[in-house]
Each structure stands twice: as structure tokens, then as C-alpha cells.
Amino acid sequence: MDIILFGPPGAGKGTQAKILEDKYGLKQLSTGDMLRAQIAAGTDLGLKAKSVMDAGELVSDEIVIGMIKATINTAEAQKGAIFDGFPRTEAQAIALDNMLESCDRSLAVVIEMQVADEELVERIVKRAEIEGRSDDNVEAFKNRLAAYRSYSAEVLPYYKAKNLHQLVDGARGVDDVTINLCQILDDLS
Ligand code: ADP
């Protein structure tokens, strides 16, 4: 089963993805995590991506599509993937459909985790204290939030038109959100 967790920065996609990975045997594919791994490893790709990410802007389609292509059909992702932070453009969404189709798979659902801006800012301030991500400062965060509002308006209609979109209230506690997500996934399988 292949699913997308879609939501603003700080919505809890990563937290929920880890829980769902264990419960359903799926593999979380987070383009943000992959990019941060490239930066940590000091690769050319990481170097290129860092300034773009720190500004809260989008890395090129070519780079992120390439990263998903390299991981979508690995042994760990055979039972399906949880796409987290991908796709962020319609071109990425189309590429994802094609990549899934070429391994005889298709998306089961696109779950939008909805959280209000004020709550997100609070969460990010806390996360910055714990994780120290260089793009978790208020300025970059505002840019990422603005970027989210704009790219979600590009990507979500694509999935709404395919009847794949479902909405979840992400403002509640972790456990409540998990219960909700599991209901959706259990209904599908
Ligand atoms: P968040 O959801 O907290 O903004 P992510 O870890 O998903 O964080 O992404 C961090 C940054 O990585 C983004 O601001 C963007 O610069 C880059 N990025 C991640 N995924 C993509 C993508 N699919 N397309 C373009 N840029 C991406």
C-alpha cells in the first residue's frame, strides 16, 4: 500500500510516518530527510540543496524525483511507501504516478494533516530547541509555511480530482492522530 502524508511543516508527518512504518510494514520516504542526509555527508547534491533549503524554498524537481526513483523499489519499500514531503509540485506528482505504475503499484490515499498556523509556529519553536535544524528558525519557517500554502494549492487539486484526498485533524495529540490514520488505512486494506 502506497500513501502520501501531506501537510505543513510541523504537522507531524515524520512522527506519524514512523509509527505507520512499524504497524503496516511500509517504508517512509522523506525527501527532506534524504536531503539532510546528503548535506550531512557533504555531497555535491547536499551542497547545492543546502542554501535553497535554508531559505525555505523548493529544491529542483529533478533532484527530488531522482531521490525517490532510487528508493521507491528497494526491498524495504516493496510492501509500499509512505511519501513524506513529496510530491510538492504537480510535476513531482505526475512523476510519482509514473514511477509507481512502472512497478505495478498505485497510490491508495493522500492524507492531508491539517494544523493551524499558530499551532505550527509553537511546535517548530520547540523542535528547533530539540533538533537544531538550520531551517527551523522563525524567518525560514515562515517561508516554508508560505511555500506550503502555495504548493498545496498546486498539488492537492491533482489528488482531489482523482478522489484520493482525505483530511485529518493534525492539531490533536499524537495518539489521536494515529488512531485516525489507522482507521483510514484499515478501511483501505
Ligand atoms: P518541512 O516539512 O518541515 O518543511 P522537509 O523536511 O519536508 O520539511 O523539507 C525541508 C526542505 O527540503 C524544504 O523546505 C525544501 O527546501 C526541501 N524539500 C524537501 N522535499 C522537497 C520536494 N519534494 N521538492 C522540493 N523541495 C523539497
PDB file of N, CA, C and O in Angstrom, residues 43-93:
ATOM      1  N   THR A  43      27.906  15.835   0.269  1.00  0.00           N
ATOM      2  CA  THR A  43      27.934  15.570  -1.178  1.00  0.00           C
ATOM      3  C   THR A  43      27.688  16.854  -1.977  1.00  0.00           C
ATOM      4  O   THR A  43      27.203  17.848  -1.425  1.00  0.00           O
ATOM      5  N   ASP A  44      27.979  16.816  -3.274  1.00  0.00           N
ATOM      6  CA  ASP A  44      27.717  17.962  -4.154  1.00  0.00           C
ATOM      7  C   ASP A  44      26.234  18.316  -4.138  1.00  0.00           C
ATOM      8  O   ASP A  44      25.847  19.476  -4.078  1.00  0.00           O
ATOM      9  N   LEU A  45      25.413  17.265  -4.202  1.00  0.00           N
ATOM     10  CA  LEU A  45      23.963  17.470  -4.186  1.00  0.00           C
ATOM     11  C   LEU A  45      23.547  18.187  -2.900  1.00  0.00           C
ATOM     12  O   LEU A  45      22.755  19.125  -2.920  1.00  0.00           O
ATOM     13  N   GLY A  46      24.113  17.753  -1.781  1.00  0.00           N
ATOM     14  CA  GLY A  46      23.799  18.363  -0.488  1.00  0.00           C
ATOM     15  C   GLY A  46      24.212  19.825  -0.458  1.00  0.00           C
ATOM     16  O   GLY A  46      23.469  20.686   0.014  1.00  0.00           O
ATOM     17  N   LEU A  47      25.391  20.082  -0.997  1.00  0.00           N
ATOM     18  CA  LEU A  47      25.886  21.464  -1.047  1.00  0.00           C
ATOM     19  C   LEU A  47      24.943  22.357  -1.841  1.00  0.00           C
ATOM     20  O   LEU A  47      24.631  23.475  -1.449  1.00  0.00           O
ATOM     21  N   LYS A  48      24.497  21.814  -2.977  1.00  0.00           N
ATOM     22  CA  LYS A  48      23.588  22.559  -3.846  1.00  0.00           C
ATOM     23  C   LYS A  48      22.265  22.836  -3.131  1.00  0.00           C
ATOM     24  O   LYS A  48      21.695  23.912  -3.223  1.00  0.00           O
ATOM     25  N   ALA A  49      21.776  21.825  -2.402  1.00  0.00           N
ATOM     26  CA  ALA A  49      20.446  21.920  -1.806  1.00  0.00           C
ATOM     27  C   ALA A  49      20.419  22.807  -0.554  1.00  0.00           C
ATOM     28  O   ALA A  49      19.406  23.425  -0.258  1.00  0.00           O
ATOM     29  N   LYS A  50      21.535  22.878   0.159  1.00  0.00           N
ATOM     30  CA  LYS A  50      21.506  23.493   1.486  1.00  0.00           C
ATOM     31  C   LYS A  50      20.988  24.936   1.506  1.00  0.00           C
ATOM     32  O   LYS A  50      20.114  25.285   2.298  1.00  0.00           O
ATOM     33  N   SER A  51      21.512  25.765   0.611  1.00  0.00           N
ATOM     34  CA  SER A  51      21.113  27.178   0.657  1.00  0.00           C
ATOM     35  C   SER A  51      19.634  27.334   0.298  1.00  0.00           C
ATOM     36  O   SER A  51      18.922  28.160   0.870  1.00  0.00           O
ATOM     37  N   VAL A  52      19.189  26.499  -0.644  1.00  0.00           N
ATOM     38  CA  VAL A  52      17.775  26.532  -1.045  1.00  0.00           C
ATOM     39  C   VAL A  52      16.888  26.133   0.137  1.00  0.00           C
ATOM     40  O   VAL A  52      15.880  26.787   0.440  1.00  0.00           O
ATOM     41  N   MET A  53      17.292  25.076   0.840  1.00  0.00           N
ATOM     42  CA  MET A  53      16.506  24.597   1.974  1.00  0.00           C
ATOM     43  C   MET A  53      16.512  25.609   3.121  1.00  0.00           C
ATOM     44  O   MET A  53      15.484  25.850   3.741  1.00  0.00           O
ATOM     45  N   ASP A  54      17.684  26.171   3.394  1.00  0.00           N
ATOM     46  CA  ASP A  54      17.772  27.146   4.486  1.00  0.00           C
ATOM     47  C   ASP A  54      16.882  28.360   4.225  1.00  0.00           C
ATOM     48  O   ASP A  54      16.392  28.993   5.160  1.00  0.00           O
ATOM     49  N   ALA A  55      16.666  28.666   2.960  1.00  0.00           N
ATOM     50  CA  ALA A  55      15.787  29.791   2.620  1.00  0.00           C
ATOM     51  C   ALA A  55      14.321  29.363   2.629  1.00  0.00           C
ATOM     52  O   ALA A  55      13.430  30.204   2.479  1.00  0.00           O
ATOM     53  N   GLY A  56      14.071  28.068   2.785  1.00  0.00           N
ATOM     54  CA  GLY A  56      12.690  27.579   2.817  1.00  0.00           C
ATOM     55  C   GLY A  56      12.075  27.454   1.436  1.00  0.00           C
ATOM     56  O   GLY A  56      10.862  27.349   1.282  1.00  0.00           O
ATOM     57  N   GLU A  57      12.948  27.455   0.417  1.00  0.00           N
ATOM     58  CA  GLU A  57      12.432  27.322  -0.952  1.00  0.00           C
ATOM     59  C   GLU A  57      12.498  25.868  -1.429  1.00  0.00           C
ATOM     60  O   GLU A  57      13.016  25.012  -0.718  1.00  0.00           O
ATOM     61  N   LEU A  58      11.986  25.631  -2.640  1.00  0.00           N
ATOM     62  CA  LEU A  58      11.930  24.252  -3.121  1.00  0.00           C
ATOM     63  C   LEU A  58      13.193  23.863  -3.887  1.00  0.00           C
ATOM     64  O   LEU A  58      13.668  24.599  -4.749  1.00  0.00           O
ATOM     65  N   VAL A  59      13.694  22.697  -3.569  1.00  0.00           N
ATOM     66  CA  VAL A  59      14.786  22.091  -4.319  1.00  0.00           C
ATOM     67  C   VAL A  59      14.220  21.655  -5.677  1.00  0.00           C
ATOM     68  O   VAL A  59      13.011  21.439  -5.808  1.00  0.00           O
ATOM     69  N   SER A  60      15.081  21.514  -6.673  1.00  0.00           N
ATOM     70  CA  SER A  60      14.571  21.226  -8.027  1.00  0.00           C
ATOM     71  C   SER A  60      13.851  19.875  -8.101  1.00  0.00           C
ATOM     72  O   SER A  60      14.200  18.918  -7.403  1.00  0.00           O
ATOM     73  N   ASP A  61      12.862  19.829  -8.995  1.00  0.00           N
ATOM     74  CA  ASP A  61      12.123  18.588  -9.237  1.00  0.00           C
ATOM     75  C   ASP A  61      13.086  17.453  -9.583  1.00  0.00           C
ATOM     76  O   ASP A  61      12.939  16.331  -9.100  1.00  0.00           O
ATOM     77  N   GLU A  62      14.061  17.766 -10.430  1.00  0.00           N
ATOM     78  CA  GLU A  62      14.998  16.756 -10.901  1.00  0.00           C
ATOM     79  C   GLU A  62      15.682  16.051  -9.722  1.00  0.00           C
ATOM     80  O   GLU A  62      15.773  14.816  -9.685  1.00  0.00           O
ATOM     81  N   ILE A  63      16.133  16.827  -8.760  1.00  0.00           N
ATOM     82  CA  ILE A  63      16.847  16.247  -7.610  1.00  0.00           C
ATOM     83  C   ILE A  63      15.930  15.357  -6.783  1.00  0.00           C
ATOM     84  O   ILE A  63      16.251  14.201  -6.490  1.00  0.00           O
ATOM     85  N   VAL A  64      14.758  15.887  -6.406  1.00  0.00           N
ATOM     86  CA  VAL A  64      13.907  15.083  -5.501  1.00  0.00           C
ATOM     87  C   VAL A  64      13.297  13.879  -6.215  1.00  0.00           C
ATOM     88  O   VAL A  64      13.179  12.796  -5.626  1.00  0.00           O
ATOM     89  N   ILE A  65      12.955  14.038  -7.490  1.00  0.00           N
ATOM     90  CA  ILE A  65      12.416  12.886  -8.237  1.00  0.00           C
ATOM     91  C   ILE A  65      13.488  11.805  -8.337  1.00  0.00           C
ATOM     92  O   ILE A  65      13.206  10.614  -8.156  1.00  0.00           O
ATOM     93  N   GLY A  66      14.724  12.228  -8.567  1.00  0.00           N
ATOM     94  CA  GLY A  66      15.839  11.271  -8.634  1.00  0.00           C
ATOM     95  C   GLY A  66      15.996  10.502  -7.332  1.00  0.00           C
ATOM     96  O   GLY A  66      16.246   9.285  -7.344  1.00  0.00           O
ATOM     97  N   MET A  67      15.825  11.197  -6.209  1.00  0.00           N
ATOM     98  CA  MET A  67      15.981  10.526  -4.919  1.00  0.00           C
ATOM     99  C   MET A  67      14.864   9.513  -4.674  1.00  0.00           C
ATOM    100  O   MET A  67      15.091   8.440  -4.106  1.00  0.00           O
ATOM    101  N   ILE A  68      13.652   9.868  -5.075  1.00  0.00           N
ATOM    102  CA  ILE A  68      12.532   8.934  -4.899  1.00  0.00           C
ATOM    103  C   ILE A  68      12.710   7.732  -5.831  1.00  0.00           C
ATOM    104  O   ILE A  68      12.508   6.582  -5.433  1.00  0.00           O
ATOM    105  N   LYS A  69      13.134   8.006  -7.050  1.00  0.00           N
ATOM    106  CA  LYS A  69      13.346   6.922  -8.016  1.00  0.00           C
ATOM    107  C   LYS A  69      14.324   5.889  -7.462  1.00  0.00           C
ATOM    108  O   LYS A  69      14.160   4.686  -7.634  1.00  0.00           O
ATOM    109  N   ALA A  70      15.344   6.375  -6.784  1.00  0.00           N
ATOM    110  CA  ALA A  70      16.391   5.486  -6.265  1.00  0.00           C
ATOM    111  C   ALA A  70      15.928   4.660  -5.069  1.00  0.00           C
ATOM    112  O   ALA A  70      16.579   3.686  -4.703  1.00  0.00           O
ATOM    113  N   THR A  71      14.811   5.031  -4.449  1.00  0.00           N
ATOM    114  CA  THR A  71      14.416   4.349  -3.212  1.00  0.00           C
ATOM    115  C   THR A  71      13.047   3.667  -3.290  1.00  0.00           C
ATOM    116  O   THR A  71      12.713   2.844  -2.430  1.00  0.00           O
ATOM    117  N   ILE A  72      12.267   3.988  -4.317  1.00  0.00           N
ATOM    118  CA  ILE A  72      10.860   3.562  -4.341  1.00  0.00           C
ATOM    119  C   ILE A  72      10.705   2.048  -4.454  1.00  0.00           C
ATOM    120  O   ILE A  72       9.724   1.477  -3.972  1.00  0.00           O
ATOM    121  N   ASN A  73      11.679   1.391  -5.079  1.00  0.00           N
ATOM    122  CA  ASN A  73      11.511  -0.051  -5.317  1.00  0.00           C
ATOM    123  C   ASN A  73      12.555  -0.896  -4.595  1.00  0.00           C
ATOM    124  O   ASN A  73      12.820  -2.021  -4.973  1.00  0.00           O
ATOM    125  N   THR A  74      13.115  -0.348  -3.525  1.00  0.00           N
ATOM    126  CA  THR A  74      14.074  -1.129  -2.738  1.00  0.00           C
ATOM    127  C   THR A  74      13.309  -2.191  -1.949  1.00  0.00           C
ATOM    128  O   THR A  74      12.081  -2.104  -1.803  1.00  0.00           O
ATOM    129  N   ALA A  75      14.030  -3.171  -1.428  1.00  0.00           N
ATOM    130  CA  ALA A  75      13.398  -4.277  -0.704  1.00  0.00           C
ATOM    131  C   ALA A  75      12.485  -3.763   0.414  1.00  0.00           C
ATOM    132  O   ALA A  75      11.367  -4.249   0.601  1.00  0.00           O
ATOM    133  N   GLU A  76      12.973  -2.765   1.140  1.00  0.00           N
ATOM    134  CA  GLU A  76      12.193  -2.236   2.276  1.00  0.00           C
ATOM    135  C   GLU A  76      10.874  -1.596   1.846  1.00  0.00           C
ATOM    136  O   GLU A  76       9.946  -1.503   2.643  1.00  0.00           O
ATOM    137  N   ALA A  77      10.822  -1.111   0.622  1.00  0.00           N
ATOM    138  CA  ALA A  77       9.627  -0.391   0.161  1.00  0.00           C
ATOM    139  C   ALA A  77       8.696  -1.270  -0.667  1.00  0.00           C
ATOM    140  O   ALA A  77       7.716  -0.781  -1.231  1.00  0.00           O
ATOM    141  N   GLN A  78       9.011  -2.579  -0.724  1.00  0.00           N
ATOM    142  CA  GLN A  78       8.203  -3.482  -1.549  1.00  0.00           C
ATOM    143  C   GLN A  78       6.741  -3.552  -1.112  1.00  0.00           C
ATOM    144  O   GLN A  78       5.852  -3.681  -1.928  1.00  0.00           O
ATOM    145  N   LYS A  79       6.515  -3.480   0.206  1.00  0.00           N
ATOM    146  CA  LYS A  79       5.129  -3.548   0.699  1.00  0.00           C
ATOM    147  C   LYS A  79       4.428  -2.205   0.582  1.00  0.00           C
ATOM    148  O   LYS A  79       3.252  -2.084   0.887  1.00  0.00           O
ATOM    149  N   GLY A  80       5.174  -1.203   0.179  1.00  0.00           N
ATOM    150  CA  GLY A  80       4.594   0.117  -0.011  1.00  0.00           C
ATOM    151  C   GLY A  80       5.386   1.186   0.709  1.00  0.00           C
ATOM    152  O   GLY A  80       6.212   0.894   1.572  1.00  0.00           O
ATOM    153  N   ALA A  81       5.121   2.413   0.324  1.00  0.00           N
ATOM    154  CA  ALA A  81       5.858   3.544   0.885  1.00  0.00           C
ATOM    155  C   ALA A  81       4.908   4.580   1.466  1.00  0.00           C
ATOM    156  O   ALA A  81       3.737   4.655   1.097  1.00  0.00           O
ATOM    157  N   ILE A  82       5.463   5.309   2.439  1.00  0.00           N
ATOM    158  CA  ILE A  82       4.767   6.484   2.965  1.00  0.00           C
ATOM    159  C   ILE A  82       5.554   7.686   2.459  1.00  0.00           C
ATOM    160  O   ILE A  82       6.665   7.947   2.931  1.00  0.00           O
ATOM    161  N   PHE A  83       5.021   8.380   1.485  1.00  0.00           N
ATOM    162  CA  PHE A  83       5.712   9.544   0.947  1.00  0.00           C
ATOM    163  C   PHE A  83       5.469  10.731   1.874  1.00  0.00           C
ATOM    164  O   PHE A  83       4.326  11.039   2.213  1.00  0.00           O
ATOM    165  N   ASP A  84       6.568  11.343   2.294  1.00  0.00           N
ATOM    166  CA  ASP A  84       6.515  12.406   3.293  1.00  0.00           C
ATOM    167  C   ASP A  84       7.326  13.581   2.751  1.00  0.00           C
ATOM    168  O   ASP A  84       8.535  13.460   2.562  1.00  0.00           O
ATOM    169  N   GLY A  85       6.635  14.677   2.444  1.00  0.00           N
ATOM    170  CA  GLY A  85       7.342  15.833   1.885  1.00  0.00           C
ATOM    171  C   GLY A  85       7.488  15.757   0.377  1.00  0.00           C
ATOM    172  O   GLY A  85       8.143  16.588  -0.241  1.00  0.00           O
ATOM    173  N   PHE A  86       6.889  14.771  -0.212  1.00  0.00           N
ATOM    174  CA  PHE A  86       6.921  14.546  -1.660  1.00  0.00           C
ATOM    175  C   PHE A  86       5.579  13.976  -2.079  1.00  0.00           C
ATOM    176  O   PHE A  86       5.089  13.090  -1.382  1.00  0.00           O
ATOM    177  N   PRO A  87       4.952  14.444  -3.142  1.00  0.00           N
ATOM    178  CA  PRO A  87       5.378  15.491  -4.070  1.00  0.00           C
ATOM    179  C   PRO A  87       5.005  16.896  -3.585  1.00  0.00           C
ATOM    180  O   PRO A  87       4.055  17.067  -2.833  1.00  0.00           O
ATOM    181  N   ARG A  88       5.772  17.876  -4.039  1.00  0.00           N
ATOM    182  CA  ARG A  88       5.494  19.275  -3.714  1.00  0.00           C
ATOM    183  C   ARG A  88       5.152  20.084  -4.949  1.00  0.00           C
ATOM    184  O   ARG A  88       4.863  21.269  -4.834  1.00  0.00           O
ATOM    185  N   THR A  89       5.200  19.478  -6.120  1.00  0.00           N
ATOM    186  CA  THR A  89       4.773  20.164  -7.351  1.00  0.00           C
ATOM    187  C   THR A  89       3.949  19.169  -8.162  1.00  0.00           C
ATOM    188  O   THR A  89       4.014  17.951  -7.918  1.00  0.00           O
ATOM    189  N   GLU A  90       3.200  19.701  -9.140  1.00  0.00           N
ATOM    190  CA  GLU A  90       2.412  18.801  -9.978  1.00  0.00           C
ATOM    191  C   GLU A  90       3.338  17.898 -10.795  1.00  0.00           C
ATOM    192  O   GLU A  90       3.042  16.723 -11.004  1.00  0.00           O
ATOM    193  N   ALA A  91       4.462  18.452 -11.228  1.00  0.00           N
ATOM    194  CA  ALA A  91       5.423  17.638 -11.998  1.00  0.00           C
ATOM    195  C   ALA A  91       5.911  16.465 -11.150  1.00  0.00           C
ATOM    196  O   ALA A  91       6.052  15.339 -11.650  1.00  0.00           O
ATOM    197  N   GLN A  92       6.149  16.703  -9.867  1.00  0.00           N
ATOM    198  CA  GLN A  92       6.566  15.610  -8.977  1.00  0.00           C
ATOM    199  C   GLN A  92       5.436  14.598  -8.817  1.00  0.00           C
ATOM    200  O   GLN A  92       5.667  13.385  -8.762  1.00  0.00           O
ATOM    201  N   ALA A  93       4.201  15.092  -8.736  1.00  0.00           N
ATOM    202  CA  ALA A  93       3.047  14.193  -8.584  1.00  0.00           C
ATOM    203  C   ALA A  93       2.908  13.293  -9.805  1.00  0.00           C
ATOM    204  O   ALA A  93       2.654  12.079  -9.674  1.00  0.00           O
TER     205      ALA A  93
END
